[in-house]
Amino acid sequence: ARKKNPASGGGGGASTGGHKAGRGQRDVVVDVKARQNVKTKGKRKGMCHNAEFLAELRIADANRSLRLSRKAVEPQNAPASRRNDGGNELDDEDDEDMAMREEEEERVLPPPSFITEHVADVMAEQKRAARLTKAIASERERARTCLSLVLVRNAATAEELAKELGGVPYISSKTDYAQVDDIVRRFRSGVAPTLVTTFEHQRHAGVDLSAINVLALYDFPRSFARFEKLCAGAHEARAARLEEKWQARSKRGALGKKDVQPGGVACALRVFSLLCPGDAAAAAPLKAYLSHLDQPISENLASLANVAGQIGV
C-alpha cells in the first residue's frame, strides 16, 4: 500500500497521506526546472521531503536575489568617486584624500587676461634717451623687479646709449663672446636690470623674453612685420610665465588684495616705441596696429602718419 501511487485515489494512499500529516510533515512540490541540480530520491522526481534542504535552498535563493538587486542599484561601472583607476572600491581615507584634492582644484582661480600695453611717440633723435630713462624709472616704481630690454640697430648706437643710460651693460658685435653669458645671467637675476642689445644679438644671446617687463624699441625695426613678430613673441612668452605663476600662487592661497581679480585684465608687458621723423614709413602701419589693439595713439604719431600719407611715403 505504501508503494501505490496516491494520485490513483486508492485507500492505502489516503491512509498514508493522513499518517504523514499526523506526524506534522508536509509534502512540498518543487519545480525541478526552476531549481538547478535538485535531485530527489525515488521515482517521484517532482517531490522533496527534506525540510532542512528546503530551508537552505530558500536562504540561497534569498541571498541570490539580494545580490542581483545590489548589482542593479550599483553596477560594476560605479562612479569614479567610489572606484579608482583599477576598478577597486575606495575606502574612507581615499574618499577624504579625493575630497581634499577637489577642494584644492576649486581654490585655483582663473588668471586674468594678460595684455601688452603699447606706448608709441615721435620725437627728435637727441630726446629719445631722456624719454627712455624716464619710462624705465616709471616702470621700476610699479614693479619691485623690473627688467628692461632696449633694442637698437647697430653696435655704435648700443655702446653710446648704454653710456647715456648710466653705464648699463650692452651686447653687440663688439662684445667679447666670453662675456655674453655673464651679462645675460646678471640681467636675468636682476643685478643689471637694464640691457641694451641689437636686434640680431638679442636672438643669438638667448635673452629670455618671458622675464622682461619693458621692451623698448629705441630704433624702430626696418620691417613692420618684424616688429609684429617681436611683440607677439614677447607677449606670448611673458603671458605664459605670468599665468603659470598665478596658478601656483592660487593653489597655495597666496593671492593678495593687490592681485588682479579673476577674469580681469592685467598688463604683462609694456612696449615703448620711440620713433623719430625719419621713421615716417612706419607711422601709418603703427597707427593702424595700435588702433586695432585699442591702444592710445599720440598726437605726434597721428600727425606723422598723416604727413607720410600726404607725401606718399
Short mmCIF file of the C-alpha atoms (twelve columns), coordinates in Angstrom:
data_MODEL
# 
_entry.id   MODEL 
# 
loop_
_atom_site.group_PDB 
_atom_site.id 
_atom_site.type_symbol 
_atom_site.label_atom_id 
_atom_site.label_alt_id 
_atom_site.label_comp_id 
_atom_site.label_asym_id 
_atom_site.label_seq_id 
_atom_site.Cartn_x 
_atom_site.Cartn_y 
_atom_site.Cartn_z 
_atom_site.pdbx_PDB_model_num 
ATOM 1   C CA . ALA A 1   0.000  0.000   0.000   1 
ATOM 2   C CA . ARG A 2   2.908  2.420   0.625   1 
ATOM 3   C CA . LYS A 3   4.251  1.911   -2.945  1 
ATOM 4   C CA . LYS A 4   0.882  2.621   -4.531  1 
ATOM 5   C CA . ASN A 5   0.543  5.982   -6.260  1 
ATOM 6   C CA . PRO A 6   -1.625 8.385   -4.157  1 
ATOM 7   C CA . ALA A 7   -2.889 10.002  -7.353  1 
ATOM 8   C CA . SER A 8   -4.789 6.791   -8.237  1 
ATOM 9   C CA . GLY A 9   -7.230 7.535   -5.380  1 
ATOM 10  C CA . GLY A 10  -6.656 4.222   -3.558  1 
ATOM 11  C CA . GLY A 11  -7.494 3.838   0.112   1 
ATOM 12  C CA . GLY A 12  -3.958 2.889   1.048   1 
ATOM 13  C CA . GLY A 13  -2.681 6.166   -0.440  1 
ATOM 14  C CA . ALA A 14  -5.185 8.200   1.581   1 
ATOM 15  C CA . SER A 15  -4.256 6.499   4.819   1 
ATOM 16  C CA . THR A 16  -0.538 7.037   4.058   1 
ATOM 17  C CA . GLY A 17  -1.125 10.741  3.445   1 
ATOM 18  C CA . GLY A 18  -3.085 11.015  6.696   1 
ATOM 19  C CA . HIS A 19  -0.347 9.218   8.588   1 
ATOM 20  C CA . LYS A 20  2.257  11.747  7.308   1 
ATOM 21  C CA . ALA A 21  0.036  14.689  8.200   1 
ATOM 22  C CA . GLY A 22  -0.328 13.288  11.668  1 
ATOM 23  C CA . ARG A 23  3.416  13.411  12.147  1 
ATOM 24  C CA . GLY A 24  3.359  17.145  11.250  1 
ATOM 25  C CA . GLN A 25  5.178  16.748  7.960   1 
ATOM 26  C CA . ARG A 26  4.178  18.283  4.647   1 
ATOM 27  C CA . ASP A 27  4.904  17.459  1.077   1 
ATOM 28  C CA . VAL A 28  6.274  20.427  -0.827  1 
ATOM 29  C CA . VAL A 29  6.220  20.410  -4.575  1 
ATOM 30  C CA . VAL A 30  9.472  21.752  -6.068  1 
ATOM 31  C CA . ASP A 31  9.757  22.666  -9.713  1 
ATOM 32  C CA . VAL A 32  12.879 20.902  -10.874 1 
ATOM 33  C CA . LYS A 33  13.262 23.123  -13.955 1 
ATOM 34  C CA . ALA A 34  13.347 26.284  -11.770 1 
ATOM 35  C CA . ARG A 35  15.847 24.717  -9.310  1 
ATOM 36  C CA . GLN A 36  19.118 23.690  -10.910 1 
ATOM 37  C CA . ASN A 37  20.845 20.479  -9.806  1 
ATOM 38  C CA . VAL A 38  17.989 19.464  -7.460  1 
ATOM 39  C CA . LYS A 39  17.685 15.689  -7.446  1 
ATOM 40  C CA . THR A 40  15.373 13.660  -5.274  1 
ATOM 41  C CA . LYS A 41  15.497 10.018  -4.425  1 
ATOM 42  C CA . GLY A 42  12.835 7.606   -5.666  1 
ATOM 43  C CA . LYS A 43  10.643 7.618   -8.703  1 
ATOM 44  C CA . ARG A 44  8.790  10.819  -7.748  1 
ATOM 45  C CA . LYS A 45  11.347 13.383  -9.069  1 
ATOM 46  C CA . GLY A 46  8.915  16.297  -8.565  1 
ATOM 47  C CA . MET A 47  8.659  15.834  -4.793  1 
ATOM 48  C CA . CYS A 48  11.151 16.636  -1.997  1 
ATOM 49  C CA . HIS A 49  10.530 15.710  1.611   1 
ATOM 50  C CA . ASN A 50  13.749 17.047  3.187   1 
ATOM 51  C CA . ALA A 51  12.720 20.120  5.221   1 
ATOM 52  C CA . GLU A 52  16.317 21.131  6.047   1 
ATOM 53  C CA . PHE A 53  17.309 21.053  2.406   1 
ATOM 54  C CA . LEU A 54  14.337 23.224  1.502   1 
ATOM 55  C CA . ALA A 55  15.269 25.794  4.164   1 
ATOM 56  C CA . GLU A 56  18.822 26.030  2.864   1 
ATOM 57  C CA . LEU A 57  17.509 26.342  -0.665  1 
ATOM 58  C CA . ARG A 58  15.209 29.219  0.327   1 
ATOM 59  C CA . ILE A 59  18.138 31.033  2.050   1 
ATOM 60  C CA . ALA A 60  20.355 30.592  -1.009  1 
ATOM 61  C CA . ASP A 61  17.595 31.979  -3.258  1 
ATOM 62  C CA . ALA A 62  17.139 34.950  -0.955  1 
ATOM 63  C CA . ASN A 63  20.873 35.719  -0.970  1 
ATOM 64  C CA . ARG A 64  20.992 35.404  -4.737  1 
ATOM 65  C CA . SER A 65  18.066 37.810  -5.135  1 
ATOM 66  C CA . LEU A 66  19.779 40.265  -2.784  1 
ATOM 67  C CA . ARG A 67  22.991 40.176  -4.819  1 
ATOM 68  C CA . LEU A 68  21.080 40.740  -8.043  1 
ATOM 69  C CA . SER A 69  19.250 43.717  -6.550  1 
ATOM 70  C CA . ARG A 70  22.564 45.230  -5.376  1 
ATOM 71  C CA . LYS A 71  24.114 44.834  -8.810  1 
ATOM 72  C CA . ALA A 72  21.109 46.556  -10.338 1 
ATOM 73  C CA . VAL A 73  21.496 49.518  -7.969  1 
ATOM 74  C CA . GLU A 74  25.330 49.680  -8.080  1 
ATOM 75  C CA . PRO A 75  26.688 48.315  -11.381 1 
ATOM 76  C CA . GLN A 76  30.309 47.423  -11.991 1 
ATOM 77  C CA . ASN A 77  30.891 50.756  -13.671 1 
ATOM 78  C CA . ALA A 78  30.449 52.667  -10.439 1 
ATOM 79  C CA . PRO A 79  31.104 56.407  -10.279 1 
ATOM 80  C CA . ALA A 80  34.751 57.466  -10.177 1 
ATOM 81  C CA . SER A 81  34.283 58.834  -6.679  1 
ATOM 82  C CA . ARG A 82  33.870 55.285  -5.359  1 
ATOM 83  C CA . ARG A 83  36.360 53.440  -7.583  1 
ATOM 84  C CA . ASN A 84  39.972 54.079  -8.520  1 
ATOM 85  C CA . ASP A 85  41.600 53.600  -11.909 1 
ATOM 86  C CA . GLY A 86  41.907 49.864  -11.330 1 
ATOM 87  C CA . GLY A 87  38.183 49.429  -10.645 1 
ATOM 88  C CA . ASN A 88  38.698 48.705  -6.943  1 
ATOM 89  C CA . GLU A 89  36.413 50.257  -4.395  1 
ATOM 90  C CA . LEU A 90  37.815 53.158  -2.387  1 
ATOM 91  C CA . ASP A 91  37.800 53.288  1.382   1 
ATOM 92  C CA . ASP A 92  37.018 56.277  3.583   1 
ATOM 93  C CA . GLU A 93  40.619 57.528  3.619   1 
ATOM 94  C CA . ASP A 94  40.737 57.559  -0.181  1 
ATOM 95  C CA . ASP A 95  37.464 59.491  -0.233  1 
ATOM 96  C CA . GLU A 96  38.940 62.065  2.153   1 
ATOM 97  C CA . ASP A 97  42.064 62.498  0.029   1 
ATOM 98  C CA . MET A 98  39.952 62.860  -3.098  1 
ATOM 99  C CA . ALA A 99  37.767 65.464  -1.424  1 
ATOM 100 C CA . MET A 100 40.872 67.423  -0.417  1 
ATOM 101 C CA . ARG A 101 42.170 67.337  -3.979  1 
ATOM 102 C CA . GLU A 102 38.833 68.532  -5.331  1 
ATOM 103 C CA . GLU A 103 38.841 71.340  -2.785  1 
ATOM 104 C CA . GLU A 104 42.332 72.388  -3.880  1 
ATOM 105 C CA . GLU A 105 41.239 72.405  -7.511  1 
ATOM 106 C CA . GLU A 106 38.289 74.614  -6.629  1 
ATOM 107 C CA . ARG A 107 40.648 77.102  -4.944  1 
ATOM 108 C CA . VAL A 108 42.574 77.611  -8.205  1 
ATOM 109 C CA . LEU A 109 41.227 80.863  -9.611  1 
ATOM 110 C CA . PRO A 110 41.319 81.579  -13.335 1 
ATOM 111 C CA . PRO A 111 44.071 84.030  -14.292 1 
ATOM 112 C CA . PRO A 112 43.236 87.450  -15.706 1 
ATOM 113 C CA . SER A 113 43.543 88.316  -19.371 1 
ATOM 114 C CA . PHE A 114 47.153 89.375  -19.814 1 
ATOM 115 C CA . ILE A 115 47.689 92.097  -22.400 1 
ATOM 116 C CA . THR A 116 50.581 94.146  -23.763 1 
ATOM 117 C CA . GLU A 117 50.412 97.900  -23.440 1 
ATOM 118 C CA . HIS A 118 51.990 99.881  -26.247 1 
ATOM 119 C CA . VAL A 119 53.344 103.398 -25.886 1 
ATOM 120 C CA . ALA A 120 54.451 104.985 -29.159 1 
ATOM 121 C CA . ASP A 121 55.622 108.538 -29.619 1 
ATOM 122 C CA . VAL A 122 57.556 110.617 -32.118 1 
ATOM 123 C CA . MET A 123 60.368 112.948 -31.004 1 
ATOM 124 C CA . ALA A 124 63.728 114.287 -32.036 1 
ATOM 125 C CA . GLU A 125 66.623 111.849 -32.001 1 
ATOM 126 C CA . GLN A 126 68.511 113.658 -29.234 1 
ATOM 127 C CA . LYS A 127 65.489 113.475 -26.913 1 
ATOM 128 C CA . ARG A 128 64.927 109.731 -27.129 1 
ATOM 129 C CA . ALA A 129 67.482 108.783 -24.461 1 
ATOM 130 C CA . ALA A 130 65.901 111.110 -21.872 1 
ATOM 131 C CA . ARG A 131 62.411 109.825 -22.735 1 
ATOM 132 C CA . LEU A 132 63.586 106.232 -22.369 1 
ATOM 133 C CA . THR A 133 65.239 106.885 -18.998 1 
ATOM 134 C CA . LYS A 134 62.016 108.406 -17.702 1 
ATOM 135 C CA . ALA A 135 59.937 105.464 -18.927 1 
ATOM 136 C CA . ILE A 136 62.209 102.869 -17.303 1 
ATOM 137 C CA . ALA A 137 62.221 104.763 -13.985 1 
ATOM 138 C CA . SER A 138 58.420 104.919 -14.033 1 
ATOM 139 C CA . GLU A 139 58.160 101.159 -14.561 1 
ATOM 140 C CA . ARG A 140 60.539 100.452 -11.684 1 
ATOM 141 C CA . GLU A 141 58.195 102.285 -9.358  1 
ATOM 142 C CA . ARG A 142 55.334 99.978  -10.358 1 
ATOM 143 C CA . ALA A 143 57.165 96.659  -10.074 1 
ATOM 144 C CA . ARG A 144 59.606 95.515  -7.415  1 
ATOM 145 C CA . THR A 145 61.695 93.735  -10.059 1 
ATOM 146 C CA . CYS A 146 61.647 95.402  -13.458 1 
ATOM 147 C CA . LEU A 147 63.755 94.069  -16.310 1 
ATOM 148 C CA . SER A 148 64.055 96.375  -19.320 1 
ATOM 149 C CA . LEU A 149 65.363 95.231  -22.692 1 
ATOM 150 C CA . VAL A 150 66.370 98.008  -25.093 1 
ATOM 151 C CA . LEU A 151 66.814 97.149  -28.773 1 
ATOM 152 C CA . VAL A 152 68.858 99.164  -31.259 1 
ATOM 153 C CA . ARG A 153 70.001 98.662  -34.841 1 
ATOM 154 C CA . ASN A 154 73.804 98.748  -34.696 1 
ATOM 155 C CA . ALA A 155 76.729 98.357  -32.324 1 
ATOM 156 C CA . ALA A 156 77.656 102.057 -32.297 1 
ATOM 157 C CA . THR A 157 74.205 103.055 -31.076 1 
ATOM 158 C CA . ALA A 158 74.237 100.313 -28.440 1 
ATOM 159 C CA . GLU A 159 77.537 101.498 -26.949 1 
ATOM 160 C CA . GLU A 160 76.534 105.162 -26.977 1 
ATOM 161 C CA . LEU A 161 73.082 104.541 -25.489 1 
ATOM 162 C CA . ALA A 162 74.487 102.302 -22.754 1 
ATOM 163 C CA . LYS A 163 76.658 105.200 -21.591 1 
ATOM 164 C CA . GLU A 164 73.742 107.667 -21.659 1 
ATOM 165 C CA . LEU A 165 71.640 105.300 -19.528 1 
ATOM 166 C CA . GLY A 166 74.287 105.294 -16.794 1 
ATOM 167 C CA . GLY A 167 76.746 102.666 -17.964 1 
ATOM 168 C CA . VAL A 168 74.342 99.734  -18.309 1 
ATOM 169 C CA . PRO A 169 75.657 96.534  -19.961 1 
ATOM 170 C CA . TYR A 170 75.185 96.026  -23.678 1 
ATOM 171 C CA . ILE A 171 75.625 93.222  -26.202 1 
ATOM 172 C CA . SER A 172 76.714 93.858  -29.759 1 
ATOM 173 C CA . SER A 173 79.252 92.683  -32.295 1 
ATOM 174 C CA . LYS A 174 81.948 94.461  -30.256 1 
ATOM 175 C CA . THR A 175 81.153 92.497  -27.063 1 
ATOM 176 C CA . ASP A 176 83.566 89.736  -26.131 1 
ATOM 177 C CA . TYR A 177 81.904 86.366  -26.665 1 
ATOM 178 C CA . ALA A 178 83.143 85.116  -23.283 1 
ATOM 179 C CA . GLN A 179 81.289 87.963  -21.515 1 
ATOM 180 C CA . VAL A 180 77.891 87.410  -23.148 1 
ATOM 181 C CA . ASP A 181 76.788 84.599  -20.821 1 
ATOM 182 C CA . ASP A 182 77.765 86.587  -17.738 1 
ATOM 183 C CA . ILE A 183 75.899 89.675  -18.983 1 
ATOM 184 C CA . VAL A 184 72.736 87.668  -19.682 1 
ATOM 185 C CA . ARG A 185 72.965 85.929  -16.291 1 
ATOM 186 C CA . ARG A 186 73.271 89.253  -14.443 1 
ATOM 187 C CA . PHE A 187 70.333 90.611  -16.415 1 
ATOM 188 C CA . ARG A 188 68.092 87.638  -15.608 1 
ATOM 189 C CA . SER A 189 68.960 87.765  -11.905 1 
ATOM 190 C CA . GLY A 190 68.133 91.470  -11.700 1 
ATOM 191 C CA . VAL A 191 71.657 92.561  -10.780 1 
ATOM 192 C CA . ALA A 192 71.745 94.592  -14.017 1 
ATOM 193 C CA . PRO A 193 68.016 95.185  -14.718 1 
ATOM 194 C CA . THR A 194 68.582 97.126  -17.963 1 
ATOM 195 C CA . LEU A 195 70.209 95.600  -21.023 1 
ATOM 196 C CA . VAL A 196 70.940 97.219  -24.378 1 
ATOM 197 C CA . THR A 197 71.409 94.941  -27.374 1 
ATOM 198 C CA . THR A 198 70.976 94.897  -31.111 1 
ATOM 199 C CA . PHE A 199 68.127 93.103  -32.825 1 
ATOM 200 C CA . GLU A 200 70.412 90.367  -34.116 1 
ATOM 201 C CA . HIS A 201 72.254 89.697  -30.869 1 
ATOM 202 C CA . GLN A 202 69.030 89.597  -28.855 1 
ATOM 203 C CA . ARG A 203 68.179 86.321  -30.569 1 
ATOM 204 C CA . HIS A 204 71.660 84.816  -30.526 1 
ATOM 205 C CA . ALA A 205 72.448 85.779  -26.920 1 
ATOM 206 C CA . GLY A 206 69.482 83.784  -25.622 1 
ATOM 207 C CA . VAL A 207 67.728 86.620  -23.782 1 
ATOM 208 C CA . ASP A 208 64.568 85.235  -22.163 1 
ATOM 209 C CA . LEU A 209 61.666 87.421  -23.278 1 
ATOM 210 C CA . SER A 210 59.341 85.876  -20.673 1 
ATOM 211 C CA . ALA A 211 61.253 87.586  -17.858 1 
ATOM 212 C CA . ILE A 212 61.223 91.174  -19.128 1 
ATOM 213 C CA . ASN A 213 58.744 93.839  -18.045 1 
ATOM 214 C CA . VAL A 214 59.698 96.522  -20.579 1 
ATOM 215 C CA . LEU A 215 60.577 96.115  -24.239 1 
ATOM 216 C CA . ALA A 216 61.942 99.414  -25.529 1 
ATOM 217 C CA . LEU A 217 62.441 99.877  -29.266 1 
ATOM 218 C CA . TYR A 218 64.956 102.718 -29.304 1 
ATOM 219 C CA . ASP A 219 65.316 102.143 -33.033 1 
ATOM 220 C CA . PHE A 220 62.186 101.029 -34.824 1 
ATOM 221 C CA . PRO A 221 62.690 97.882  -36.955 1 
ATOM 222 C CA . ARG A 222 63.081 98.486  -40.664 1 
ATOM 223 C CA . SER A 223 60.399 95.853  -41.357 1 
ATOM 224 C CA . PHE A 224 57.000 96.278  -39.730 1 
ATOM 225 C CA . ALA A 225 56.420 92.519  -39.966 1 
ATOM 226 C CA . ARG A 226 59.482 92.054  -37.778 1 
ATOM 227 C CA . PHE A 227 58.011 94.488  -35.254 1 
ATOM 228 C CA . GLU A 228 54.756 92.489  -35.110 1 
ATOM 229 C CA . LYS A 229 56.602 89.186  -34.749 1 
ATOM 230 C CA . LEU A 230 58.812 90.551  -31.972 1 
ATOM 231 C CA . CYS A 231 55.873 91.946  -29.992 1 
ATOM 232 C CA . ALA A 232 53.808 88.775  -30.425 1 
ATOM 233 C CA . GLY A 233 56.649 86.505  -29.298 1 
ATOM 234 C CA . ALA A 234 57.431 88.646  -26.251 1 
ATOM 235 C CA . HIS A 235 53.762 88.837  -25.251 1 
ATOM 236 C CA . GLU A 236 53.153 85.073  -25.551 1 
ATOM 237 C CA . ALA A 237 56.273 84.219  -23.542 1 
ATOM 238 C CA . ARG A 238 55.523 86.768  -20.831 1 
ATOM 239 C CA . ALA A 239 51.813 85.916  -20.532 1 
ATOM 240 C CA . ALA A 240 52.550 82.175  -20.268 1 
ATOM 241 C CA . ARG A 241 55.031 82.762  -17.456 1 
ATOM 242 C CA . LEU A 242 52.685 85.055  -15.517 1 
ATOM 243 C CA . GLU A 243 49.807 82.594  -15.897 1 
ATOM 244 C CA . GLU A 244 51.984 79.773  -14.525 1 
ATOM 245 C CA . LYS A 245 52.929 81.914  -11.518 1 
ATOM 246 C CA . TRP A 246 49.273 82.823  -10.981 1 
ATOM 247 C CA . GLN A 247 48.212 79.173  -10.897 1 
ATOM 248 C CA . ALA A 248 50.975 78.289  -8.430  1 
ATOM 249 C CA . ARG A 249 50.095 81.159  -6.079  1 
ATOM 250 C CA . SER A 250 46.406 80.401  -6.350  1 
ATOM 251 C CA . LYS A 251 46.955 76.774  -5.296  1 
ATOM 252 C CA . ARG A 252 48.957 77.914  -2.280  1 
ATOM 253 C CA . GLY A 253 46.326 80.514  -1.405  1 
ATOM 254 C CA . ALA A 254 48.961 83.246  -1.710  1 
ATOM 255 C CA . LEU A 255 46.950 85.707  -3.803  1 
ATOM 256 C CA . GLY A 256 46.820 89.064  -2.066  1 
ATOM 257 C CA . LYS A 257 44.460 92.019  -2.216  1 
ATOM 258 C CA . LYS A 258 46.677 93.785  -4.736  1 
ATOM 259 C CA . ASP A 259 46.333 90.944  -7.226  1 
ATOM 260 C CA . VAL A 260 44.037 91.450  -10.178 1 
ATOM 261 C CA . GLN A 261 40.621 89.873  -9.710  1 
ATOM 262 C CA . PRO A 262 39.919 86.728  -11.761 1 
ATOM 263 C CA . GLY A 263 38.588 87.491  -15.212 1 
ATOM 264 C CA . GLY A 264 40.080 90.987  -15.130 1 
ATOM 265 C CA . VAL A 265 42.839 92.491  -17.240 1 
ATOM 266 C CA . ALA A 266 46.491 92.683  -16.241 1 
ATOM 267 C CA . CYS A 267 49.461 94.161  -18.053 1 
ATOM 268 C CA . ALA A 268 52.007 91.503  -18.939 1 
ATOM 269 C CA . LEU A 269 54.408 93.670  -20.927 1 
ATOM 270 C CA . ARG A 270 54.926 97.308  -21.889 1 
ATOM 271 C CA . VAL A 271 56.375 98.123  -25.280 1 
ATOM 272 C CA . PHE A 272 57.856 101.577 -25.851 1 
ATOM 273 C CA . SER A 273 58.341 102.561 -29.489 1 
ATOM 274 C CA . LEU A 274 60.433 105.733 -29.827 1 
ATOM 275 C CA . LEU A 275 60.122 106.990 -33.375 1 
ATOM 276 C CA . CYS A 276 61.890 109.938 -34.952 1 
ATOM 277 C CA . PRO A 277 60.855 111.900 -38.074 1 
ATOM 278 C CA . GLY A 278 62.979 109.556 -40.161 1 
ATOM 279 C CA . ASP A 279 60.598 106.672 -39.329 1 
ATOM 280 C CA . ALA A 280 57.692 108.169 -41.263 1 
ATOM 281 C CA . ALA A 281 57.220 104.976 -43.300 1 
ATOM 282 C CA . ALA A 282 56.316 103.038 -40.129 1 
ATOM 283 C CA . ALA A 283 53.951 105.695 -38.733 1 
ATOM 284 C CA . ALA A 284 50.817 104.709 -40.664 1 
ATOM 285 C CA . PRO A 285 51.121 100.917 -40.108 1 
ATOM 286 C CA . LEU A 286 51.901 101.503 -36.427 1 
ATOM 287 C CA . LYS A 287 48.874 103.756 -36.063 1 
ATOM 288 C CA . ALA A 288 46.611 101.092 -37.589 1 
ATOM 289 C CA . TYR A 289 48.228 98.427  -35.404 1 
ATOM 290 C CA . LEU A 290 47.599 100.365 -32.191 1 
ATOM 291 C CA . SER A 291 44.054 101.220 -33.256 1 
ATOM 292 C CA . HIS A 292 43.314 97.534  -33.812 1 
ATOM 293 C CA . LEU A 293 44.524 96.735  -30.264 1 
ATOM 294 C CA . ASP A 294 42.575 99.640  -28.712 1 
ATOM 295 C CA . GLN A 295 45.827 101.284 -27.608 1 
ATOM 296 C CA . PRO A 296 46.230 105.063 -27.251 1 
ATOM 297 C CA . ILE A 297 47.662 106.976 -30.202 1 
ATOM 298 C CA . SER A 298 49.705 110.087 -29.520 1 
ATOM 299 C CA . GLU A 299 49.173 113.285 -31.454 1 
ATOM 300 C CA . ASN A 300 52.731 113.229 -32.773 1 
ATOM 301 C CA . LEU A 301 52.258 109.744 -34.188 1 
ATOM 302 C CA . ALA A 302 48.952 110.660 -35.802 1 
ATOM 303 C CA . SER A 303 50.495 113.797 -37.345 1 
ATOM 304 C CA . LEU A 304 53.487 111.856 -38.706 1 
ATOM 305 C CA . ALA A 305 51.147 109.244 -40.187 1 
ATOM 306 C CA . ASN A 306 49.114 111.973 -41.911 1 
ATOM 307 C CA . VAL A 307 52.232 113.647 -43.278 1 
ATOM 308 C CA . ALA A 308 53.563 110.320 -44.520 1 
ATOM 309 C CA . GLY A 309 50.275 109.674 -46.296 1 
ATOM 310 C CA . GLN A 310 50.321 113.080 -47.971 1 
ATOM 311 C CA . ILE A 311 53.829 112.753 -49.291 1 
ATOM 312 C CA . GLY A 312 53.268 109.113 -50.245 1 
ATOM 313 C CA . VAL A 313 55.901 107.542 -48.015 1 
# 
